[in-house]
CSV table of C-alpha atoms in Angstrom, one decimal:
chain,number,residue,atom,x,y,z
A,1,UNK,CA,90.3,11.1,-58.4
A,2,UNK,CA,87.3,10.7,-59.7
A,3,UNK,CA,85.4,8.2,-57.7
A,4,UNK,CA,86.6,10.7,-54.4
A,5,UNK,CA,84.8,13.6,-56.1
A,6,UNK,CA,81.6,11.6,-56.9
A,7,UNK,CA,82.0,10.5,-53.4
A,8,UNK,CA,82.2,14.2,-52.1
A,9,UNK,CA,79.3,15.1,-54.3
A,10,UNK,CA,77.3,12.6,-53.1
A,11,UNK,CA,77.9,13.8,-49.6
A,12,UNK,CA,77.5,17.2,-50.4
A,13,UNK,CA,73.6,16.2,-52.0
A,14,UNK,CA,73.2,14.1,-48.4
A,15,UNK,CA,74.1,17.0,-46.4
A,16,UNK,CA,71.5,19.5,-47.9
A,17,UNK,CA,68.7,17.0,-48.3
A,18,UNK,CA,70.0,16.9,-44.2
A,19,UNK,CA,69.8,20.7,-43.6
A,20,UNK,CA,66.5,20.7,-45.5
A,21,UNK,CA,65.0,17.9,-43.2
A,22,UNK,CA,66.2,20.1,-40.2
A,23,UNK,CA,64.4,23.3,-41.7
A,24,UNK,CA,61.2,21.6,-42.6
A,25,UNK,CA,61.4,20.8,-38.7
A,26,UNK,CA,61.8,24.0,-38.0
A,27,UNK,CA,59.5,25.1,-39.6
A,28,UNK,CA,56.6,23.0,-38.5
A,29,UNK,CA,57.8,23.6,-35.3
A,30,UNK,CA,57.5,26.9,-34.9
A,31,UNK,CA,54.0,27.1,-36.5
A,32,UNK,CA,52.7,24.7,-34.2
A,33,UNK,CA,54.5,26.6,-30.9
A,34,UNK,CA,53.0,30.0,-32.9
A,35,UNK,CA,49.5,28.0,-32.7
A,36,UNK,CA,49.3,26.8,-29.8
A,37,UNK,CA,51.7,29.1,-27.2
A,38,UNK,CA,53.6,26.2,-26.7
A,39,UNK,CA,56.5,28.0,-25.3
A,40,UNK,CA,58.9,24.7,-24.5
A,41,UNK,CA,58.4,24.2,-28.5
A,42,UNK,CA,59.4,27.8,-29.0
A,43,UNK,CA,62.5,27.6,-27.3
A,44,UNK,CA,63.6,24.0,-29.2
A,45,UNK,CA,63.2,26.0,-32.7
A,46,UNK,CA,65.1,29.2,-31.3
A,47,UNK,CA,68.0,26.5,-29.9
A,48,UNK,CA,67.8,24.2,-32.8
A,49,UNK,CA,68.5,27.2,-35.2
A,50,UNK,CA,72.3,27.2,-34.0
A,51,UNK,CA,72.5,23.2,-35.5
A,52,UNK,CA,71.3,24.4,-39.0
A,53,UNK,CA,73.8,27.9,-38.5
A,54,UNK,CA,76.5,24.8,-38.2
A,55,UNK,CA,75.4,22.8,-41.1
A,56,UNK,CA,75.5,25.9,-43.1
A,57,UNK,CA,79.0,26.7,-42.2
A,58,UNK,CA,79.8,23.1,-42.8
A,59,UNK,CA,78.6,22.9,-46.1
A,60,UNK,CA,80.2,26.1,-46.5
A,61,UNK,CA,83.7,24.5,-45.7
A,62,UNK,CA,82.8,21.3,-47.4
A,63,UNK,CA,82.1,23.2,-51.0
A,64,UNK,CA,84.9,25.1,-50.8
A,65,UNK,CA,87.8,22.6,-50.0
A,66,UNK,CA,85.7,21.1,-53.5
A,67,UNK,CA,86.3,23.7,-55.3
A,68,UNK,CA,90.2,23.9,-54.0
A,69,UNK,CA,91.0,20.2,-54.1
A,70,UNK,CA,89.0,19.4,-57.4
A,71,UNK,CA,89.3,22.4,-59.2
A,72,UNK,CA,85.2,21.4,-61.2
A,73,UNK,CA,84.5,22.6,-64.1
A,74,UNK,CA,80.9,22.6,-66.3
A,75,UNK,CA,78.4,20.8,-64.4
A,76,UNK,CA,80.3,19.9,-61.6
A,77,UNK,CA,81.5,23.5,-60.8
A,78,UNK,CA,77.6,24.3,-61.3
A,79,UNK,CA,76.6,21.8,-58.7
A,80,UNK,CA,79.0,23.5,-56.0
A,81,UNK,CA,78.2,27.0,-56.6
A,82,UNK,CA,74.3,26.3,-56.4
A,83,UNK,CA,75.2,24.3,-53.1
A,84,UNK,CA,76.7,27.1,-51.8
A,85,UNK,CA,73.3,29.3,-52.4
A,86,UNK,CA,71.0,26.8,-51.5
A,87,UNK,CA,72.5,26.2,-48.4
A,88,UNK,CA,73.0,30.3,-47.4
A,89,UNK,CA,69.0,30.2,-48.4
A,90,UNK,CA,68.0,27.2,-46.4
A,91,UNK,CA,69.9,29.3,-42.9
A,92,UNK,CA,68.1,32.0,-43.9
A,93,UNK,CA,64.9,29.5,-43.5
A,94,UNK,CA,65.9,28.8,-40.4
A,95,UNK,CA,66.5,32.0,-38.9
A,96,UNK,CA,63.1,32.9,-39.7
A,97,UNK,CA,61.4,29.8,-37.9
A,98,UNK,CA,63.8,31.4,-34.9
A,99,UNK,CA,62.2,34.7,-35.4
A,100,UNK,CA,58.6,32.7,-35.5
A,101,UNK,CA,59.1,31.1,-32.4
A,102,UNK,CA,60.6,34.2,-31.0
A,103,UNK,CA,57.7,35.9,-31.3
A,104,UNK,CA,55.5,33.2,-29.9
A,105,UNK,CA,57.8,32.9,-26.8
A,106,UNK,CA,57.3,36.7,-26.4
A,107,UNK,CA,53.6,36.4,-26.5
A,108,UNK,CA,53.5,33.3,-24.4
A,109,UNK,CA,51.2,32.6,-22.4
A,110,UNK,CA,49.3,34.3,-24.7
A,111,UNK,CA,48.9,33.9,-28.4
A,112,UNK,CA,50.5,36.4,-30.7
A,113,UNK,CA,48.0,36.1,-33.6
A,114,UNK,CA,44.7,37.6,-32.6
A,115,UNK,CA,41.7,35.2,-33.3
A,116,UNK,CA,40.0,37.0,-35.9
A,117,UNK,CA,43.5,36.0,-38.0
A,118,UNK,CA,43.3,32.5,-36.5
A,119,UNK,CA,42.5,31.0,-39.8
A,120,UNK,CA,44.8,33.1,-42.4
A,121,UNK,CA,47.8,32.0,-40.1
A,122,UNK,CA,46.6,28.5,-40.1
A,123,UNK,CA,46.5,28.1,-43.4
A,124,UNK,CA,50.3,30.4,-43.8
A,125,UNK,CA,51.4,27.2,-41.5
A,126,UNK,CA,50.1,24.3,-43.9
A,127,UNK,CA,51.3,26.6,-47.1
A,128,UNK,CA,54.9,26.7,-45.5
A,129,UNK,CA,54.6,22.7,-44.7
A,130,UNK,CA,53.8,21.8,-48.0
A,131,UNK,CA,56.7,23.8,-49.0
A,132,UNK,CA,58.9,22.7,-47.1
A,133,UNK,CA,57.9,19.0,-47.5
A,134,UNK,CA,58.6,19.1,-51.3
A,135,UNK,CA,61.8,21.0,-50.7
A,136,UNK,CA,63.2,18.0,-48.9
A,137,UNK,CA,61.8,15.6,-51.8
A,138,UNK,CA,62.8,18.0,-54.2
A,139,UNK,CA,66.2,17.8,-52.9
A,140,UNK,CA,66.2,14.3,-53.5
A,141,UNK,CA,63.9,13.6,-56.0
A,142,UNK,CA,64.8,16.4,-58.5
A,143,UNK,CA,61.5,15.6,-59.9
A,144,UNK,CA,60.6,19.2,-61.4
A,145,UNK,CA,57.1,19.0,-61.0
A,146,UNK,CA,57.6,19.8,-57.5
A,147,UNK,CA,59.4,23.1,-58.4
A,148,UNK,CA,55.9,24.1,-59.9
A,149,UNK,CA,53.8,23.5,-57.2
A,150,UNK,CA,56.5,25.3,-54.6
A,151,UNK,CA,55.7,28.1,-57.0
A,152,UNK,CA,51.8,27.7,-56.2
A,153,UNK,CA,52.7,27.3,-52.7
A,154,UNK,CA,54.8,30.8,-52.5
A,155,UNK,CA,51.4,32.3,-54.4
A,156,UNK,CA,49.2,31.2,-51.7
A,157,UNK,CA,51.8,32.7,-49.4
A,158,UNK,CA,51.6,36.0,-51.1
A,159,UNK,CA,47.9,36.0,-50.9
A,160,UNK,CA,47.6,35.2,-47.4
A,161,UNK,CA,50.1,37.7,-46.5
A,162,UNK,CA,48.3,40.4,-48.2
A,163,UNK,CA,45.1,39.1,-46.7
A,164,UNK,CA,46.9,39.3,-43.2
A,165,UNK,CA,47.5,43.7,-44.3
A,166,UNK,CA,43.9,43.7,-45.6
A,167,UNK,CA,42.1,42.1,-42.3
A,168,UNK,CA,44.7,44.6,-40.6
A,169,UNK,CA,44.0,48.0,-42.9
A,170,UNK,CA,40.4,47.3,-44.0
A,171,UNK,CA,38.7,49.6,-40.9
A,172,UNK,CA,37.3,46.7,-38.7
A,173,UNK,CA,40.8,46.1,-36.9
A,174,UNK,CA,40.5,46.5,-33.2
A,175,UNK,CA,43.6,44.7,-32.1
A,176,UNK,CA,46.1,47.2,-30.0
A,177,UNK,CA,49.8,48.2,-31.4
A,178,UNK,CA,51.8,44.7,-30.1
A,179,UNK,CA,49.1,42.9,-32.1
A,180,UNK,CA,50.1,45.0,-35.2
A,181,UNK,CA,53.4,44.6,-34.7
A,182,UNK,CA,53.3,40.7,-34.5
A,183,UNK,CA,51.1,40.3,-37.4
A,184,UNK,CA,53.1,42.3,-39.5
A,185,UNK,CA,56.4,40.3,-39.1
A,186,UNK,CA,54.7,36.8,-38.9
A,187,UNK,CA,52.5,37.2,-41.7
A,188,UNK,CA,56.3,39.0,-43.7
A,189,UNK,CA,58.3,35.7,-42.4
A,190,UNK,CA,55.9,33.6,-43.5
A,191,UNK,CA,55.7,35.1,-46.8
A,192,UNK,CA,59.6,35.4,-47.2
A,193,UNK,CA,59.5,31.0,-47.1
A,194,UNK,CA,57.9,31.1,-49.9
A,195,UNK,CA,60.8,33.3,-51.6
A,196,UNK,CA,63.2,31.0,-50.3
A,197,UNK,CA,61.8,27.5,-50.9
A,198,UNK,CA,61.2,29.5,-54.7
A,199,UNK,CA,64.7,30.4,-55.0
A,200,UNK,CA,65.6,27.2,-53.9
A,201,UNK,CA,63.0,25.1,-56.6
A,202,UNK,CA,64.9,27.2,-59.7
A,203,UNK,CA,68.3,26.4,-58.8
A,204,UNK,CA,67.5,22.7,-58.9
A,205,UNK,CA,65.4,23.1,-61.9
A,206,UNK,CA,68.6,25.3,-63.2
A,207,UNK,CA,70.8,22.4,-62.4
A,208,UNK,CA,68.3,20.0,-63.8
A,209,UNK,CA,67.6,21.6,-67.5
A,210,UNK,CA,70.6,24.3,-67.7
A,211,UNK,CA,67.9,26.9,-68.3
A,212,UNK,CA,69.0,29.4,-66.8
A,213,UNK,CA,66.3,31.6,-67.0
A,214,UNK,CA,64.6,29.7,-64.6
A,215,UNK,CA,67.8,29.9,-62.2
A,216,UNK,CA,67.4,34.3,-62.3
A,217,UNK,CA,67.8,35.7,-58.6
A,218,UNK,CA,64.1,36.4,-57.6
A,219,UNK,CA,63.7,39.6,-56.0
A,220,UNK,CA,63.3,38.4,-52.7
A,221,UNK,CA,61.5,40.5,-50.3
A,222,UNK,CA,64.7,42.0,-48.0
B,1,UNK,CA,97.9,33.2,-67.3
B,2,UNK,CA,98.8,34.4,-63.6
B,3,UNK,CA,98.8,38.3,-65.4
B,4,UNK,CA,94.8,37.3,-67.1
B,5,UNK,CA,93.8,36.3,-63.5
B,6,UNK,CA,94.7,39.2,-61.6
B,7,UNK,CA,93.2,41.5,-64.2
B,8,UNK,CA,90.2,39.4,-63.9
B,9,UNK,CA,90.3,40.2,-59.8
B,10,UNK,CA,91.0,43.5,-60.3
B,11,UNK,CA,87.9,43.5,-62.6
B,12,UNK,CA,86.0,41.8,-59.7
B,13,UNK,CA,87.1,43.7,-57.3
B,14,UNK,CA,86.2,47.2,-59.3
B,15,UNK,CA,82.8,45.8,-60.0
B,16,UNK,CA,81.7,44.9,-56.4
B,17,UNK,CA,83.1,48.7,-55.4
B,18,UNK,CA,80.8,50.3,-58.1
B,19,UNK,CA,77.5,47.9,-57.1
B,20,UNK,CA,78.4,48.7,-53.1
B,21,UNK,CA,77.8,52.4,-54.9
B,22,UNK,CA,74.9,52.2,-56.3
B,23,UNK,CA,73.6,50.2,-53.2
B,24,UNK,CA,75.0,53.7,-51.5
B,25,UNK,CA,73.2,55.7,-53.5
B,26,UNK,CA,70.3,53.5,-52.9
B,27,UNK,CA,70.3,53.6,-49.3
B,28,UNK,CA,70.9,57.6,-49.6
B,29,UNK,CA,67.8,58.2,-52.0
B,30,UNK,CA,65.4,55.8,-50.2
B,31,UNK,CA,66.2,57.4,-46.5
B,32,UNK,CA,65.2,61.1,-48.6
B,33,UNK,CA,62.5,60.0,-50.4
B,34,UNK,CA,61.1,59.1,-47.1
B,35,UNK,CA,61.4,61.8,-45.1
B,36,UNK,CA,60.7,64.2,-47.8
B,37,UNK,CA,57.9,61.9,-49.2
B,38,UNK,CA,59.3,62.9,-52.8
B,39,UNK,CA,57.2,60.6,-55.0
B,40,UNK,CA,59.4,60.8,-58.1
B,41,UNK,CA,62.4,60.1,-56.0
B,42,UNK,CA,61.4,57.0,-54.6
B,43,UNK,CA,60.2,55.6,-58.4
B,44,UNK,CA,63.7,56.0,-59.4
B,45,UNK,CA,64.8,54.2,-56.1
B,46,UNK,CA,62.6,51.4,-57.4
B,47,UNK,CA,63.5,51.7,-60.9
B,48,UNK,CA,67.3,51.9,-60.5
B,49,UNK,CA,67.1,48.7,-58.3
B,50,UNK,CA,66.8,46.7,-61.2
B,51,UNK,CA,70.8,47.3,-62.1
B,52,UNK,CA,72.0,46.4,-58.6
B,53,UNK,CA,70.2,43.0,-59.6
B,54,UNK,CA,71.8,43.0,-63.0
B,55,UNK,CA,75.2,44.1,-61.6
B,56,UNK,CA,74.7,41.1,-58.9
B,57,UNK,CA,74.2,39.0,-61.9
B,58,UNK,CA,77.0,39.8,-63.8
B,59,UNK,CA,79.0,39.4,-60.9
B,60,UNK,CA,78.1,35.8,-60.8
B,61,UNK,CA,78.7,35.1,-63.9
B,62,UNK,CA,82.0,36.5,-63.7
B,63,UNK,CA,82.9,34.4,-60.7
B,64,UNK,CA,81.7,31.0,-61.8
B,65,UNK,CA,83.7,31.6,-65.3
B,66,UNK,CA,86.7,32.5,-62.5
B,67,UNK,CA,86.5,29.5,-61.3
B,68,UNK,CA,86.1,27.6,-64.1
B,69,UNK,CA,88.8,29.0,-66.2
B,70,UNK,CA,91.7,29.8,-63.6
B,71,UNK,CA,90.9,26.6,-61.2
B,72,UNK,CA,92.1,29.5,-58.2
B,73,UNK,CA,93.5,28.3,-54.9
B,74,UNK,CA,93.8,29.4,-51.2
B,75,UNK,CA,94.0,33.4,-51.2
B,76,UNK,CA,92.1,33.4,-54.7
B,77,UNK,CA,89.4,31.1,-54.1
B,78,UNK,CA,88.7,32.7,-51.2
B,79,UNK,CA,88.2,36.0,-52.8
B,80,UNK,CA,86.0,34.7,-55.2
B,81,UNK,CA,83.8,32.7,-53.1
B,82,UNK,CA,83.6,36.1,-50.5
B,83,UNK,CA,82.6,37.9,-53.7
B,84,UNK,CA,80.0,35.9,-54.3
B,85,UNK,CA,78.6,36.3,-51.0
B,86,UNK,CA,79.1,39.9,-51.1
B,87,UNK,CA,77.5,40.7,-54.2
B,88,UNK,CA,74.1,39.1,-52.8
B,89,UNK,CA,74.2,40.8,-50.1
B,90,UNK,CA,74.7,43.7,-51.3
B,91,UNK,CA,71.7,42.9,-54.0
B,92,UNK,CA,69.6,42.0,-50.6
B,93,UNK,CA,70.4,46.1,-49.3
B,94,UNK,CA,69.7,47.1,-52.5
B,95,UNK,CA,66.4,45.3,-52.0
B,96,UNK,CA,65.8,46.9,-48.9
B,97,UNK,CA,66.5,50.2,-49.7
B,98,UNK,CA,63.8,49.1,-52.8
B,99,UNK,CA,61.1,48.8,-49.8
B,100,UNK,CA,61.7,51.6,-48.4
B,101,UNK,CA,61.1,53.5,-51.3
B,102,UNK,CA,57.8,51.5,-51.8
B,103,UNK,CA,56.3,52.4,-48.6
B,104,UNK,CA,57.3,55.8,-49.4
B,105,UNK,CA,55.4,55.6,-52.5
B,106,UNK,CA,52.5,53.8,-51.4
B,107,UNK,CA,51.5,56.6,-49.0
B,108,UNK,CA,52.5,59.4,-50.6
B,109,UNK,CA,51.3,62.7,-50.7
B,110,UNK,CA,51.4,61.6,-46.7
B,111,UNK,CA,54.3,60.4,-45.1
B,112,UNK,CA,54.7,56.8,-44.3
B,113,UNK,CA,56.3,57.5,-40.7
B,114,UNK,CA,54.5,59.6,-37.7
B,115,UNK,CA,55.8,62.9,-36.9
B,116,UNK,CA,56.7,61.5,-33.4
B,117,UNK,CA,58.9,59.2,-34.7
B,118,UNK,CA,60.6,61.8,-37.3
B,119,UNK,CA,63.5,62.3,-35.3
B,120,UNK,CA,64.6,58.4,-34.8
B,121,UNK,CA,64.3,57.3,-38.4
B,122,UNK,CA,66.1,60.8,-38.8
B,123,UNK,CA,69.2,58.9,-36.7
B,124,UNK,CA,68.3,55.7,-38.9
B,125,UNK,CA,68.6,57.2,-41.9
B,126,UNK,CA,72.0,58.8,-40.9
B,127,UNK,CA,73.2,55.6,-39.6
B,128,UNK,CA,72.8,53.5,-42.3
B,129,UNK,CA,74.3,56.2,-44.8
B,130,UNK,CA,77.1,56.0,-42.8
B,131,UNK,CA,77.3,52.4,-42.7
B,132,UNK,CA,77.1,52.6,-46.7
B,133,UNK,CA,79.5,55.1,-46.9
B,134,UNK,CA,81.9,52.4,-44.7
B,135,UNK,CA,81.4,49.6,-46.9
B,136,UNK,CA,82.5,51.2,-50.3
B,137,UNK,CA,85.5,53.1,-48.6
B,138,UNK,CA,86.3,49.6,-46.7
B,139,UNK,CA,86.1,48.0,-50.4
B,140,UNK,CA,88.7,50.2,-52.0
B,141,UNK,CA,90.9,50.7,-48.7
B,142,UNK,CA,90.3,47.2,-46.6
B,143,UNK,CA,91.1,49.6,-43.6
B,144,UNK,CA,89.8,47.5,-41.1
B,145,UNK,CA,89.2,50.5,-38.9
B,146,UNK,CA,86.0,51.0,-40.9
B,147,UNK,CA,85.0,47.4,-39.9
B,148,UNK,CA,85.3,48.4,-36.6
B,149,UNK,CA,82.7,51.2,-37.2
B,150,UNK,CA,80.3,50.0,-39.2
B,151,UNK,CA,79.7,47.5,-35.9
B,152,UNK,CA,79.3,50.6,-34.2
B,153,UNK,CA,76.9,51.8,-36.5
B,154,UNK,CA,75.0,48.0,-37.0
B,155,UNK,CA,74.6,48.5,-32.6
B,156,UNK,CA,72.9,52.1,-33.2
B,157,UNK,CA,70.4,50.8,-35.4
B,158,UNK,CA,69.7,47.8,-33.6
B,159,UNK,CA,69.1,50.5,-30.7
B,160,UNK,CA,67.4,52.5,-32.8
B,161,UNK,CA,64.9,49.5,-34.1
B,162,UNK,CA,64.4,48.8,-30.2
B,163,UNK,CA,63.4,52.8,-29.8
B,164,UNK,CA,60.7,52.5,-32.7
B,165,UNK,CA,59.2,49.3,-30.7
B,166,UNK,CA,59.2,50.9,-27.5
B,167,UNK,CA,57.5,53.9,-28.9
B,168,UNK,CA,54.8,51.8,-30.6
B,169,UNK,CA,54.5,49.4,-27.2
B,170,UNK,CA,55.2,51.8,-24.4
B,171,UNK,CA,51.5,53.2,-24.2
B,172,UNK,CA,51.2,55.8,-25.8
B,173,UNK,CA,50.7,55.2,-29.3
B,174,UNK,CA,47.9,56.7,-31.0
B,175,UNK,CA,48.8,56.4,-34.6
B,176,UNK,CA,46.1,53.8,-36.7
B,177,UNK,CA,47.2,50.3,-37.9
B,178,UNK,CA,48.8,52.0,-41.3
B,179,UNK,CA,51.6,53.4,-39.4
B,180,UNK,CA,51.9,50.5,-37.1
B,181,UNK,CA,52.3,48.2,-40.0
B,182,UNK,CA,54.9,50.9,-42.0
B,183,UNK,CA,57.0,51.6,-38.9
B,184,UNK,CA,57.2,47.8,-38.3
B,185,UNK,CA,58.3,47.3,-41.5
B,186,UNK,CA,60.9,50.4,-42.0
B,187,UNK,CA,62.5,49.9,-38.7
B,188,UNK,CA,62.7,46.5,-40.2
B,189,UNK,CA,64.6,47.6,-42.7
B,190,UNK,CA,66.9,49.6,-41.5
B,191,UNK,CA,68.2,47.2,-38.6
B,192,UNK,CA,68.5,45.0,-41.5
B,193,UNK,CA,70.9,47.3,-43.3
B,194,UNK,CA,73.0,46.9,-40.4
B,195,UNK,CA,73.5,43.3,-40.4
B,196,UNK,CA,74.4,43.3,-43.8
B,197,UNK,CA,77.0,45.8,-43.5
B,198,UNK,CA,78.1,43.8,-40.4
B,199,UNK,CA,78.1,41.1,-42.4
B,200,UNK,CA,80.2,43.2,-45.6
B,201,UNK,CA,82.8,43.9,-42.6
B,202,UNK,CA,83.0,40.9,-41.3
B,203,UNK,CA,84.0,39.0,-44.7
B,204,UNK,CA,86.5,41.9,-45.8
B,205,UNK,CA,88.3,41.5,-42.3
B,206,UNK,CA,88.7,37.4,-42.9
B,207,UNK,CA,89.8,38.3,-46.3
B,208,UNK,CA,92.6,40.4,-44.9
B,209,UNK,CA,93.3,38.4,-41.7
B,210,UNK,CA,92.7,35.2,-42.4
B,211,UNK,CA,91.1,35.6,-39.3
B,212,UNK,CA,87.9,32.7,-39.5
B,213,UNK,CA,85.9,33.4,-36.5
B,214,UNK,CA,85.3,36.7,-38.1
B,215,UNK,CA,83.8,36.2,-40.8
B,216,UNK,CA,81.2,33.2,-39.2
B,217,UNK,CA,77.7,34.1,-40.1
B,218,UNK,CA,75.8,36.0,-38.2
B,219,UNK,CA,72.5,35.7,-37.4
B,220,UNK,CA,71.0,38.1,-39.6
B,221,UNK,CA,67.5,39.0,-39.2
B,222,UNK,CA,66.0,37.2,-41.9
């Protein structure tokens, strides 16, 4: 009984680490289709999103006929429920690649980010890579030191999002009303993966050292 | 032990009815203090959202010692797990309804949206009070009706965001880059109620029907 639960555990780990790998793709995807007007890229990310929607639901299905058939307690009950969460947060990731690339796709052939914001969006999009890079290691590493720098990484994130609103408030924006718009949500999404891959970094170090402070719901921006 | 457990889901059941209230109340104040642009009105709406987080807590914890202790099947186990997934939701409207507020506040003694644009978050706001209103009456009665409805209501503020956009993109805008970025972000907002609610509905109807394709995730704006 026991060796099938270790078994299913095991699996369990190897699907996230899975639907993380997926999301990082995403991710990097739809920055470079954002970057470059790539709109063949753009479409891939807003098609691929309906794999990770299925790995979600299977993990779903996966952690509850866990909790039905093996009846966990303590740890292993702990390991399940934070499944559950990470993997509701990791769809959530990928939905707002989708929404990245939508936008790009909208734009395209043009580029949604205007070029004065060139470089703030450039560096959102290696931010949210290095992020998403030490989810997946995270994931399999559980090598906390990762966990802080995902929290440097969603700082940077914040800054550049409010740098985004400053460049766009401060009195020298010339950009017309679609521009606005599009810099408003990309610069939001981008800042919301740094939420996510947070929330993510203090379940694992929740599940690592028990503390559950660490494992408090963030507010994450709705 | 059978007469412990249904106390405990009564409990459960009681506690996500009175956080769906708050979250009500939430929703309610946040749509006044913008329209009004009633600064001590939105502090409490940013304030109070500190309980729904608590509440959202507790309700975790409650689960997770559900689970632990009573080992719950089939019908059970699926209540629990949708209560899980209800309480965060309902913590991410409470969230929500917590940026609203903050916009709210962050321009007041002005208000946040343009007067030519009164009347549709007027219809927003009014939509997504009825949508809360659904939920906690759905939560007590699981009349399925309701469900029904609050997909009505999730499709009038999807129209509703649409309207915003068109106003903003349709040539005619001539408010600055402040109200472009607020009205972005509120109509944001208030779509986003909707699939959350749709999302409430959706889990309360495979609760009561068994019915699976139902309650699938949707793709909620993320």
């Amino acid at each position: 009984m026991r060796e099938i639960f270790d078994a299913e555990l095991k699996a369990l780990g190897d699907d996230l680490q899975a639907m993380a790998h997926r999301v990082q793709h995403a991710i990097e995807a739809a920055g470079q289709a954002l970057a470059t007007a790539d709109l063949a890229l753009a479409e891939r990310v807003i098609a691929d999103d309906l794999a990770i929607d299925q790995l979600n639901r299977q993990l779903d299905e996966q952690c509850i006929h866990m909790l039905a058939q093996q009846q966990p307690v303590a740890t292993d009950l702990r390991v399940i429920v934070s499944a559950l969460r990470m993997s509701a947060t990791l769809e959530r990731m990928g939905d707002l690649a989708r929404h990245i690339a939508e936008i790009a796709r909208g734009r395209y052939p043009r580029q949604a980010v205007p070029q004065s914001l060139t470089g703030t969006f450039t560096e959102m999009d290696a931010a949210a890579r290095r992020l998403a890079q030490r989810i997946v290691t995270l994931l399999e590493s559980r090598d906390l030191a990762l966990a802080e720098q995902i929290e440097t990484d969603d700082d940077r994130l914040d800054d550049l999002h409010a740098d985004s609103f400053t460049a766009m408030l401060g009195g020298g924006w010339t950009a017309g009303p679609q521009q606005t718009v599009d810099v408003t949500l990309l610069a939001r999404f981008y800042e919301r993966f740094g939420d996510h891959g947070v929330s993510i970094a203090r379940r694992i170090v929740y599940l690592v050292t028990g503390d559950l402070s660490a494992g408090e719901p963030l507010h994450i921006q709705g």
